[in-house]
Amino acid sequence: EVLDIHMAEAIEQYIVRLVMATRRASEYDSELDKWLAMGVSPRATIALDRCARAHAWLAGRDFVSPEDVQAMAYP
């Protein structure tokens, strides 16, 4: 059921941009580069996708919002 939760292409791209920002932090923000020792693994993209879907499902929605992604990405 969780994998059937709709995720718009814009949300997918949002996840990819978040992940890429950890790998190439200096390209996004020189301050961000100071806070990151290394980027997340390629599997982090998949994990963030699935966790955001699960978060939306638990909230009773049939779609993923940016807030679902943020809730799962926040340390």
mmCIF file of C-alpha atoms in Angstrom:
data_model
loop_
_atom_site.group_PDB
_atom_site.id
_atom_site.type_symbol
_atom_site.label_atom_id
_atom_site.label_comp_id
_atom_site.label_asym_id
_atom_site.label_seq_id
_atom_site.Cartn_x
_atom_site.Cartn_y
_atom_site.Cartn_z
ATOM 1 C CA GLU A 1 0.000 0.000 0.000
ATOM 2 C CA VAL A 2 2.733 2.468 0.894
ATOM 3 C CA LEU A 3 4.438 2.132 -2.485
ATOM 4 C CA ASP A 4 1.104 2.971 -4.150
ATOM 5 C CA ILE A 5 1.083 6.446 -2.566
ATOM 6 C CA HIS A 6 1.340 9.009 -5.373
ATOM 7 C CA MET A 7 4.517 11.045 -5.642
ATOM 8 C CA ALA A 8 4.570 13.873 -8.176
ATOM 9 C CA GLU A 9 7.624 14.258 -10.375
ATOM 10 C CA ALA A 10 8.343 17.602 -8.697
ATOM 11 C CA ILE A 11 8.614 15.829 -5.328
ATOM 12 C CA GLU A 12 10.923 13.206 -6.845
ATOM 13 C CA GLN A 13 13.153 15.980 -8.183
ATOM 14 C CA TYR A 14 13.070 17.670 -4.771
ATOM 15 C CA ILE A 15 14.425 14.486 -3.174
ATOM 16 C CA VAL A 16 17.156 14.199 -5.806
ATOM 17 C CA ARG A 17 18.183 17.834 -5.254
ATOM 18 C CA LEU A 18 18.337 17.314 -1.482
ATOM 19 C CA VAL A 19 20.544 14.264 -1.900
ATOM 20 C CA MET A 20 22.790 15.962 -4.466
ATOM 21 C CA ALA A 21 23.196 18.957 -2.161
ATOM 22 C CA THR A 22 24.905 16.664 0.346
ATOM 23 C CA ARG A 23 27.303 15.336 -2.288
ATOM 24 C CA ARG A 24 28.205 18.662 -3.889
ATOM 25 C CA ALA A 25 27.489 21.052 -1.073
ATOM 26 C CA SER A 26 29.868 23.770 -2.279
ATOM 27 C CA GLU A 27 27.899 24.052 -5.537
ATOM 28 C CA TYR A 28 24.767 24.876 -3.553
ATOM 29 C CA ASP A 29 26.084 26.975 -0.680
ATOM 30 C CA SER A 30 29.594 27.606 0.631
ATOM 31 C CA GLU A 31 28.257 27.571 4.205
ATOM 32 C CA LEU A 32 26.613 24.193 3.670
ATOM 33 C CA ASP A 33 29.950 22.735 2.600
ATOM 34 C CA LYS A 34 31.375 23.547 6.049
ATOM 35 C CA TRP A 35 28.707 21.442 7.781
ATOM 36 C CA LEU A 36 28.969 18.275 5.692
ATOM 37 C CA ALA A 37 31.895 15.874 5.881
ATOM 38 C CA MET A 38 30.480 13.551 3.217
ATOM 39 C CA GLY A 39 27.330 13.127 1.200
ATOM 40 C CA VAL A 40 24.643 10.534 1.619
ATOM 41 C CA SER A 41 24.736 7.264 -0.298
ATOM 42 C CA PRO A 42 22.744 6.588 -3.487
ATOM 43 C CA ARG A 43 20.418 4.407 -1.430
ATOM 44 C CA ALA A 44 19.455 7.470 0.590
ATOM 45 C CA THR A 45 17.404 8.678 -2.372
ATOM 46 C CA ILE A 46 15.384 5.467 -2.351
ATOM 47 C CA ALA A 47 15.053 5.472 1.425
ATOM 48 C CA LEU A 48 13.875 9.085 1.529
ATOM 49 C CA ASP A 49 11.317 8.320 -1.194
ATOM 50 C CA ARG A 50 9.913 5.330 0.684
ATOM 51 C CA CYS A 51 9.931 7.026 4.072
ATOM 52 C CA ALA A 52 8.121 10.072 2.671
ATOM 53 C CA ARG A 53 5.484 7.772 1.145
ATOM 54 C CA ALA A 54 5.080 5.976 4.479
ATOM 55 C CA HIS A 55 4.766 9.313 6.289
ATOM 56 C CA ALA A 56 1.998 10.389 3.895
ATOM 57 C CA TRP A 57 0.252 7.025 4.287
ATOM 58 C CA LEU A 58 0.376 7.258 8.081
ATOM 59 C CA ALA A 59 -1.149 10.732 7.808
ATOM 60 C CA GLY A 60 -4.020 9.237 5.810
ATOM 61 C CA ARG A 61 -3.126 10.852 2.499
ATOM 62 C CA ASP A 62 -2.774 9.242 -0.914
ATOM 63 C CA PHE A 63 -0.033 11.633 -2.069
ATOM 64 C CA VAL A 64 3.376 12.817 -0.858
ATOM 65 C CA SER A 65 3.893 16.473 0.023
ATOM 66 C CA PRO A 66 7.156 18.374 0.488
ATOM 67 C CA GLU A 67 6.389 18.333 4.212
ATOM 68 C CA ASP A 68 6.531 14.518 4.185
ATOM 69 C CA VAL A 69 10.015 14.656 2.683
ATOM 70 C CA GLN A 70 11.113 17.320 5.153
ATOM 71 C CA ALA A 71 9.780 15.325 8.098
ATOM 72 C CA MET A 72 11.908 12.360 7.050
ATOM 73 C CA ALA A 73 15.020 14.378 6.174
ATOM 74 C CA TYR A 74 15.139 16.421 9.357
ATOM 75 C CA PRO A 75 17.808 15.079 11.750
#
